[in-house]
PDB file of N, CA and C in Angstrom:
ATOM      1  N   MET A   1     -16.805  24.140   8.687  1.00 72.00           N
ATOM      2  CA  MET A   1     -18.224  24.212   8.421  1.00 72.00           C
ATOM      3  C   MET A   1     -18.760  22.795   8.178  1.00 72.00           C
ATOM      4  N   GLY A   2     -19.228  22.513   6.962  1.00 84.00           N
ATOM      5  CA  GLY A   2     -19.705  21.188   6.601  1.00 84.00           C
ATOM      6  C   GLY A   2     -20.826  20.676   7.487  1.00 84.00           C
ATOM      7  N   TYR A   3     -20.704  19.403   7.851  1.00 83.00           N
ATOM      8  CA  TYR A   3     -21.736  18.735   8.642  1.00 83.00           C
ATOM      9  C   TYR A   3     -21.988  19.427   9.975  1.00 83.00           C
ATOM     10  N   ALA A   4     -20.946  19.943  10.593  1.00 88.00           N
ATOM     11  CA  ALA A   4     -21.096  20.604  11.896  1.00 88.00           C
ATOM     12  C   ALA A   4     -22.108  21.748  11.829  1.00 88.00           C
ATOM     13  N   ALA A   5     -22.213  22.390  10.685  1.00 88.00           N
ATOM     14  CA  ALA A   5     -23.136  23.517  10.536  1.00 88.00           C
ATOM     15  C   ALA A   5     -24.596  23.081  10.506  1.00 88.00           C
ATOM     16  N   VAL A   6     -24.854  21.824  10.148  1.00 82.00           N
ATOM     17  CA  VAL A   6     -26.241  21.354  10.042  1.00 82.00           C
ATOM     18  C   VAL A   6     -26.542  20.173  10.953  1.00 82.00           C
ATOM     19  N   ARG A   7     -25.602  19.826  11.815  1.00 85.00           N
ATOM     20  CA  ARG A   7     -25.775  18.662  12.689  1.00 85.00           C
ATOM     21  C   ARG A   7     -27.085  18.719  13.465  1.00 85.00           C
ATOM     22  N   HIS A   8     -27.477  19.900  13.924  1.00 85.00           N
ATOM     23  CA  HIS A   8     -28.702  20.028  14.715  1.00 85.00           C
ATOM     24  C   HIS A   8     -29.961  19.714  13.886  1.00 85.00           C
ATOM     25  N   LEU A   9     -29.848  19.722  12.562  1.00 78.00           N
ATOM     26  CA  LEU A   9     -30.981  19.416  11.693  1.00 78.00           C
ATOM     27  C   LEU A   9     -31.013  17.955  11.261  1.00 78.00           C
ATOM     28  N   ALA A  10     -29.894  17.269  11.402  1.00 82.00           N
ATOM     29  CA  ALA A  10     -29.773  15.898  10.879  1.00 82.00           C
ATOM     30  C   ALA A  10     -30.610  14.912  11.678  1.00 82.00           C
ATOM     31  N   GLN A  11     -31.259  14.011  10.950  1.00 81.00           N
ATOM     32  CA  GLN A  11     -32.032  12.932  11.555  1.00 81.00           C
ATOM     33  C   GLN A  11     -31.706  11.651  10.800  1.00 81.00           C
ATOM     34  N   PRO A  12     -31.344  10.605  11.516  1.00 81.00           N
ATOM     35  CA  PRO A  12     -31.078   9.332  10.821  1.00 81.00           C
ATOM     36  C   PRO A  12     -32.322   8.855  10.082  1.00 81.00           C
ATOM     37  N   THR A  13     -32.119   8.355   8.891  1.00 82.00           N
ATOM     38  CA  THR A  13     -33.205   7.829   8.090  1.00 82.00           C
ATOM     39  C   THR A  13     -32.780   6.464   7.580  1.00 82.00           C
ATOM     40  N   ARG A  14     -33.590   5.455   7.873  1.00 82.00           N
ATOM     41  CA  ARG A  14     -33.270   4.092   7.446  1.00 82.00           C
ATOM     42  C   ARG A  14     -34.313   3.610   6.442  1.00 82.00           C
ATOM     43  N   PHE A  15     -33.849   2.921   5.415  1.00 79.00           N
ATOM     44  CA  PHE A  15     -34.755   2.396   4.399  1.00 79.00           C
ATOM     45  C   PHE A  15     -35.801   1.481   5.031  1.00 79.00           C
ATOM     46  N   GLU A  16     -35.391   0.676   6.011  1.00 79.00           N
ATOM     47  CA  GLU A  16     -36.331  -0.235   6.667  1.00 79.00           C
ATOM     48  C   GLU A  16     -37.498   0.515   7.307  1.00 79.00           C
ATOM     49  N   ASP A  17     -37.237   1.724   7.807  1.00 81.00           N
ATOM     50  CA  ASP A  17     -38.312   2.530   8.383  1.00 81.00           C
ATOM     51  C   ASP A  17     -39.332   2.928   7.314  1.00 81.00           C
ATOM     52  N   PHE A  18     -38.833   3.225   6.119  1.00 80.00           N
ATOM     53  CA  PHE A  18     -39.750   3.583   5.033  1.00 80.00           C
ATOM     54  C   PHE A  18     -40.569   2.389   4.569  1.00 80.00           C
ATOM     55  N   LEU A  19     -40.005   1.190   4.671  1.00 80.00           N
ATOM     56  CA  LEU A  19     -40.780   0.004   4.305  1.00 80.00           C
ATOM     57  C   LEU A  19     -41.981  -0.144   5.214  1.00 80.00           C
ATOM     58  N   GLU A  20     -41.806   0.185   6.485  1.00 81.00           N
ATOM     59  CA  GLU A  20     -42.902   0.074   7.444  1.00 81.00           C
ATOM     60  C   GLU A  20     -43.903   1.207   7.302  1.00 81.00           C
ATOM     61  N   ALA A  21     -43.421   2.390   6.906  1.00 83.00           N
ATOM     62  CA  ALA A  21     -44.290   3.564   6.789  1.00 83.00           C
ATOM     63  C   ALA A  21     -43.769   4.493   5.690  1.00 83.00           C
ATOM     64  N   PRO A  22     -44.058   4.175   4.419  1.00 82.00           N
ATOM     65  CA  PRO A  22     -43.527   4.980   3.314  1.00 82.00           C
ATOM     66  C   PRO A  22     -43.906   6.456   3.390  1.00 82.00           C
ATOM     67  N   ARG A  23     -45.058   6.757   3.968  1.00 83.00           N
ATOM     68  CA  ARG A  23     -45.471   8.166   4.037  1.00 83.00           C
ATOM     69  C   ARG A  23     -44.620   8.971   5.023  1.00 83.00           C
ATOM     70  N   ALA A  24     -43.720   8.317   5.730  1.00 83.00           N
ATOM     71  CA  ALA A  24     -42.800   9.047   6.612  1.00 83.00           C
ATOM     72  C   ALA A  24     -41.936  10.014   5.818  1.00 83.00           C
ATOM     73  N   ALA A  25     -41.872   9.830   4.503  1.00 86.00           N
ATOM     74  CA  ALA A  25     -41.123  10.757   3.654  1.00 86.00           C
ATOM     75  C   ALA A  25     -41.698  12.177   3.751  1.00 86.00           C
ATOM     76  N   GLU A  26     -42.950  12.298   4.140  1.00 90.00           N
ATOM     77  CA  GLU A  26     -43.548  13.626   4.315  1.00 90.00           C
ATOM     78  C   GLU A  26     -42.764  14.448   5.336  1.00 90.00           C
ATOM     79  N   ARG A  27     -42.237  13.779   6.354  1.00 87.00           N
ATOM     80  CA  ARG A  27     -41.445  14.479   7.368  1.00 87.00           C
ATOM     81  C   ARG A  27     -40.201  15.105   6.734  1.00 87.00           C
ATOM     82  N   ILE A  28     -39.560  14.369   5.855  1.00 86.00           N
ATOM     83  CA  ILE A  28     -38.352  14.877   5.212  1.00 86.00           C
ATOM     84  C   ILE A  28     -38.688  16.058   4.313  1.00 86.00           C
ATOM     85  N   VAL A  29     -39.778  15.941   3.574  1.00 89.00           N
ATOM     86  CA  VAL A  29     -40.214  17.035   2.705  1.00 89.00           C
ATOM     87  C   VAL A  29     -40.448  18.291   3.539  1.00 89.00           C
ATOM     88  N   ALA A  30     -41.139  18.140   4.669  1.00 91.00           N
ATOM     89  CA  ALA A  30     -41.404  19.285   5.547  1.00 91.00           C
ATOM     90  C   ALA A  30     -40.115  19.816   6.164  1.00 91.00           C
ATOM     91  N   ASP A  31     -39.197  18.908   6.541  1.00 85.00           N
ATOM     92  CA  ASP A  31     -37.944  19.327   7.171  1.00 85.00           C
ATOM     93  C   ASP A  31     -37.083  20.199   6.256  1.00 85.00           C
ATOM     94  N   VAL A  32     -37.192  19.991   4.937  1.00 85.00           N
ATOM     95  CA  VAL A  32     -36.400  20.814   4.023  1.00 85.00           C
ATOM     96  C   VAL A  32     -37.149  22.063   3.583  1.00 85.00           C
ATOM     97  N   GLY A  33     -38.299  22.309   4.218  1.00 91.00           N
ATOM     98  CA  GLY A  33     -39.010  23.563   3.997  1.00 91.00           C
ATOM     99  C   GLY A  33     -40.061  23.527   2.911  1.00 91.00           C
ATOM    100  N   LEU A  34     -40.451  22.339   2.459  1.00 94.00           N
ATOM    101  CA  LEU A  34     -41.490  22.231   1.442  1.00 94.00           C
ATOM    102  C   LEU A  34     -42.802  21.800   2.082  1.00 94.00           C
ATOM    103  N   ASP A  35     -43.883  22.111   1.410  1.00 95.00           N
ATOM    104  CA  ASP A  35     -45.214  21.732   1.884  1.00 95.00           C
ATOM    105  C   ASP A  35     -45.566  20.351   1.329  1.00 95.00           C
ATOM    106  N   PRO A  36     -45.696  19.333   2.197  1.00 93.00           N
ATOM    107  CA  PRO A  36     -46.031  17.995   1.710  1.00 93.00           C
ATOM    108  C   PRO A  36     -47.306  17.959   0.865  1.00 93.00           C
ATOM    109  N   ALA A  37     -48.271  18.815   1.166  1.00 95.00           N
ATOM    110  CA  ALA A  37     -49.521  18.835   0.400  1.00 95.00           C
ATOM    111  C   ALA A  37     -49.270  19.241  -1.051  1.00 95.00           C
ATOM    112  N   GLU A  38     -48.305  20.113  -1.269  1.00 95.00           N
ATOM    113  CA  GLU A  38     -47.981  20.553  -2.631  1.00 95.00           C
ATOM    114  C   GLU A  38     -47.215  19.483  -3.408  1.00 95.00           C
ATOM    115  N   HIS A  39     -46.692  18.496  -2.711  1.00 94.00           N
ATOM    116  CA  HIS A  39     -45.896  17.447  -3.341  1.00 94.00           C
ATOM    117  C   HIS A  39     -46.539  16.069  -3.144  1.00 94.00           C
ATOM    118  N   ALA A  40     -47.857  16.079  -2.982  1.00 94.00           N
ATOM    119  CA  ALA A  40     -48.587  14.837  -2.711  1.00 94.00           C
ATOM    120  C   ALA A  40     -48.404  13.806  -3.818  1.00 94.00           C
ATOM    121  N   ALA A  41     -48.413  14.233  -5.076  1.00 93.00           N
ATOM    122  CA  ALA A  41     -48.274  13.279  -6.183  1.00 93.00           C
ATOM    123  C   ALA A  41     -46.911  12.591  -6.132  1.00 93.00           C
ATOM    124  N   ALA A  42     -45.865  13.351  -5.872  1.00 91.00           N
ATOM    125  CA  ALA A  42     -44.526  12.763  -5.784  1.00 91.00           C
ATOM    126  C   ALA A  42     -44.422  11.842  -4.575  1.00 91.00           C
ATOM    127  N   LEU A  43     -45.021  12.224  -3.457  1.00 90.00           N
ATOM    128  CA  LEU A  43     -45.005  11.382  -2.267  1.00 90.00           C
ATOM    129  C   LEU A  43     -45.801  10.094  -2.489  1.00 90.00           C
ATOM    130  N   ASP A  44     -46.919  10.197  -3.200  1.00 88.00           N
ATOM    131  CA  ASP A  44     -47.702   9.000  -3.521  1.00 88.00           C
ATOM    132  C   ASP A  44     -46.881   8.052  -4.395  1.00 88.00           C
ATOM    133  N   SER A  45     -46.188   8.613  -5.364  1.00 85.00           N
ATOM    134  CA  SER A  45     -45.351   7.805  -6.244  1.00 85.00           C
ATOM    135  C   SER A  45     -44.241   7.126  -5.463  1.00 85.00           C
ATOM    136  N   TRP A  46     -43.625   7.869  -4.553  1.00 82.00           N
ATOM    137  CA  TRP A  46     -42.566   7.310  -3.694  1.00 82.00           C
ATOM    138  C   TRP A  46     -43.118   6.167  -2.852  1.00 82.00           C
ATOM    139  N   ALA A  47     -44.255   6.382  -2.216  1.00 84.00           N
ATOM    140  CA  ALA A  47     -44.847   5.367  -1.350  1.00 84.00           C
ATOM    141  C   ALA A  47     -45.180   4.098  -2.142  1.00 84.00           C
ATOM    142  N   ASP A  48     -45.586   4.255  -3.404  1.00 81.00           N
ATOM    143  CA  ASP A  48     -45.881   3.094  -4.233  1.00 81.00           C
ATOM    144  C   ASP A  48     -44.622   2.296  -4.565  1.00 81.00           C
ATOM    145  N   ARG A  49     -43.491   2.985  -4.690  1.00 78.00           N
ATOM    146  CA  ARG A  49     -42.246   2.301  -5.064  1.00 78.00           C
ATOM    147  C   ARG A  49     -41.536   1.668  -3.879  1.00 78.00           C
ATOM    148  N   VAL A  50     -41.765   2.191  -2.675  1.00 79.00           N
ATOM    149  CA  VAL A  50     -41.077   1.662  -1.501  1.00 79.00           C
ATOM    150  C   VAL A  50     -41.928   0.529  -0.942  1.00 79.00           C
ATOM    151  N   GLN A  51     -41.599  -0.665  -1.390  1.00 72.00           N
ATOM    152  CA  GLN A  51     -42.380  -1.838  -1.025  1.00 72.00           C
ATOM    153  C   GLN A  51     -41.453  -2.912  -0.483  1.00 72.00           C
ATOM    154  N   ASN A  52     -41.989  -3.791   0.305  1.00 70.00           N
ATOM    155  CA  ASN A  52     -41.217  -4.891   0.863  1.00 70.00           C
ATOM    156  C   ASN A  52     -41.462  -6.197   0.112  1.00 70.00           C
ATOM    157  N   THR A  53     -42.440  -6.204  -0.757  1.00 70.00           N
ATOM    158  CA  THR A  53     -42.752  -7.398  -1.546  1.00 70.00           C
ATOM    159  C   THR A  53     -43.152  -6.963  -2.950  1.00 70.00           C
ATOM    160  N   ASN A  54     -43.061  -7.864  -3.881  1.00 68.00           N
ATOM    161  CA  ASN A  54     -43.552  -7.592  -5.227  1.00 68.00           C
ATOM    162  C   ASN A  54     -45.071  -7.532  -5.181  1.00 68.00           C
ATOM    163  N   ASN A  55     -45.638  -6.593  -5.908  1.00 70.00           N
ATOM    164  CA  ASN A  55     -47.089  -6.466  -5.990  1.00 70.00           C
ATOM    165  C   ASN A  55     -47.435  -5.775  -7.305  1.00 70.00           C
ATOM    166  N   ALA A  56     -48.677  -5.429  -7.503  1.00 73.00           N
ATOM    167  CA  ALA A  56     -49.098  -4.831  -8.767  1.00 73.00           C
ATOM    168  C   ALA A  56     -48.419  -3.495  -9.050  1.00 73.00           C
ATOM    169  N   LYS A  57     -48.048  -2.752  -8.012  1.00 72.00           N
ATOM    170  CA  LYS A  57     -47.433  -1.441  -8.213  1.00 72.00           C
ATOM    171  C   LYS A  57     -45.913  -1.484  -8.249  1.00 72.00           C
ATOM    172  N   PHE A  58     -45.332  -2.585  -7.758  1.00 70.00           N
ATOM    173  CA  PHE A  58     -43.876  -2.667  -7.717  1.00 70.00           C
ATOM    174  C   PHE A  58     -43.424  -4.102  -7.956  1.00 70.00           C
ATOM    175  N   VAL A  59     -42.520  -4.265  -8.885  1.00 66.00           N
ATOM    176  CA  VAL A  59     -41.884  -5.556  -9.124  1.00 66.00           C
ATOM    177  C   VAL A  59     -40.386  -5.310  -9.115  1.00 66.00           C
ATOM    178  N   GLU A  60     -39.693  -6.028  -8.259  1.00 63.00           N
ATOM    179  CA  GLU A  60     -38.254  -5.862  -8.131  1.00 63.00           C
ATOM    180  C   GLU A  60     -37.564  -6.176  -9.456  1.00 63.00           C
ATOM    181  N   ALA A  61     -36.634  -5.333  -9.828  1.00 62.00           N
ATOM    182  CA  ALA A  61     -35.893  -5.543 -11.074  1.00 62.00           C
ATOM    183  C   ALA A  61     -35.080  -6.831 -10.999  1.00 62.00           C
ATOM    184  N   LYS A  62     -35.044  -7.567 -12.104  1.00 61.00           N
ATOM    185  CA  LYS A  62     -34.271  -8.806 -12.136  1.00 61.00           C
ATOM    186  C   LYS A  62     -32.816  -8.546 -11.786  1.00 61.00           C
ATOM    187  N   THR A  63     -32.304  -7.378 -12.176  1.00 56.00           N
ATOM    188  CA  THR A  63     -30.903  -7.066 -11.891  1.00 56.00           C
ATOM    189  C   THR A  63     -30.658  -6.822 -10.409  1.00 56.00           C
ATOM    190  N   SER A  64     -31.712  -6.579  -9.636  1.00 61.00           N
ATOM    191  CA  SER A  64     -31.558  -6.345  -8.198  1.00 61.00           C
ATOM    192  C   SER A  64     -31.727  -7.609  -7.376  1.00 61.00           C
ATOM    193  N   ARG A  65     -32.316  -8.633  -7.938  1.00 58.00           N
ATOM    194  CA  ARG A  65     -32.646  -9.834  -7.163  1.00 58.00           C
ATOM    195  C   ARG A  65     -31.423 -10.490  -6.558  1.00 58.00           C
ATOM    196  N   ARG A  66     -30.295 -10.462  -7.244  1.00 58.00           N
ATOM    197  CA  ARG A  66     -29.093 -11.084  -6.688  1.00 58.00           C
ATOM    198  C   ARG A  66     -28.597 -10.341  -5.452  1.00 58.00           C
ATOM    199  N   LEU A  67     -29.020  -9.087  -5.277  1.00 57.00           N
ATOM    200  CA  LEU A  67     -28.618  -8.306  -4.111  1.00 57.00           C
ATOM    201  C   LEU A  67     -29.516  -8.563  -2.908  1.00 57.00           C
ATOM    202  N   SER A  68     -30.665  -9.185  -3.108  1.00 57.00           N
ATOM    203  CA  SER A  68     -31.619  -9.454  -2.031  1.00 57.00           C
ATOM    204  C   SER A  68     -31.289 -10.799  -1.389  1.00 57.00           C
ATOM    205  N   ARG A  69     -30.182 -10.852  -0.728  1.00 58.00           N
ATOM    206  CA  ARG A  69     -29.716 -12.103  -0.132  1.00 58.00           C
ATOM    207  C   ARG A  69     -30.084 -12.167   1.345  1.00 58.00           C
ATOM    208  N   PRO A  70     -30.293 -13.368   1.871  1.00 59.00           N
ATOM    209  CA  PRO A  70     -30.646 -13.523   3.290  1.00 59.00           C
ATOM    210  C   PRO A  70     -29.409 -13.574   4.193  1.00 59.00           C
ATOM    211  N   ASP A  71     -28.495 -12.631   4.040  1.00 59.00           N
ATOM    212  CA  ASP A  71     -27.264 -12.669   4.827  1.00 59.00           C
ATOM    213  C   ASP A  71     -27.116 -11.449   5.749  1.00 59.00           C
ATOM    214  N   HIS A  72     -28.220 -10.837   6.068  1.00 57.00           N
ATOM    215  CA  HIS A  72     -28.195  -9.654   6.921  1.00 57.00           C
ATOM    216  C   HIS A  72     -28.771  -9.998   8.301  1.00 57.00           C
ATOM    217  N   ALA A  73     -28.362  -9.262   9.313  1.00 60.00           N
ATOM    218  CA  ALA A  73     -28.902  -9.497  10.648  1.00 60.00           C
ATOM    219  C   ALA A  73     -30.416  -9.281  10.657  1.00 60.00           C
ATOM    220  N   ARG A  74     -30.870  -8.267   9.983  1.00 58.00           N
ATOM    221  CA  ARG A  74     -32.296  -8.001   9.858  1.00 58.00           C
ATOM    222  C   ARG A  74     -32.621  -8.028   8.382  1.00 58.00           C
ATOM    223  N   ARG A  75     -33.357  -9.003   7.951  1.00 58.00           N
ATOM    224  CA  ARG A  75     -33.605  -9.191   6.526  1.00 58.00           C
ATOM    225  C   ARG A  75     -34.844  -8.438   6.064  1.00 58.00           C
ATOM    226  N   VAL A  76     -34.667  -7.644   5.042  1.00 59.00           N
ATOM    227  CA  VAL A  76     -35.791  -7.019   4.363  1.00 59.00           C
ATOM    228  C   VAL A  76     -36.298  -8.058   3.373  1.00 59.00           C
ATOM    229  N   GLU A  77     -37.588  -8.226   3.263  1.00 59.00           N
ATOM    230  CA  GLU A  77     -38.171  -9.324   2.514  1.00 59.00           C
ATOM    231  C   GLU A  77     -37.677  -9.445   1.079  1.00 59.00           C
ATOM    232  N   ARG A  78     -37.507  -8.362   0.388  1.00 51.00           N
ATOM    233  CA  ARG A  78     -37.085  -8.495  -1.012  1.00 51.00           C
ATOM    234  C   ARG A  78     -35.630  -8.166  -1.179  1.00 51.00           C
TER     235      ARG A  78
END
C-alpha cells in the first residue's frame, strides 16, 4: 500500500514556488478536500509568513540566518 495507493494524487511542491506565489497553498487546501474560502484566515497568515525578504510582516529569525547561505544552485534571497 503506502505511497503507491496515493501516487495518482501526489504533486511535487517546492518552497521556491510558494515564494513566487504564496497563495498557491489554496490548491493544496482544495486538494485535501477543504474549502479554501473557509480557511482564508489561515491562508492569509501563511502567505504573510512565506516571504523571500525581511519586511514588516516577516523577519527571519536570527537562528535561521546561518542557514541562508549562498551555496545553492538556485539561491533563495533569505
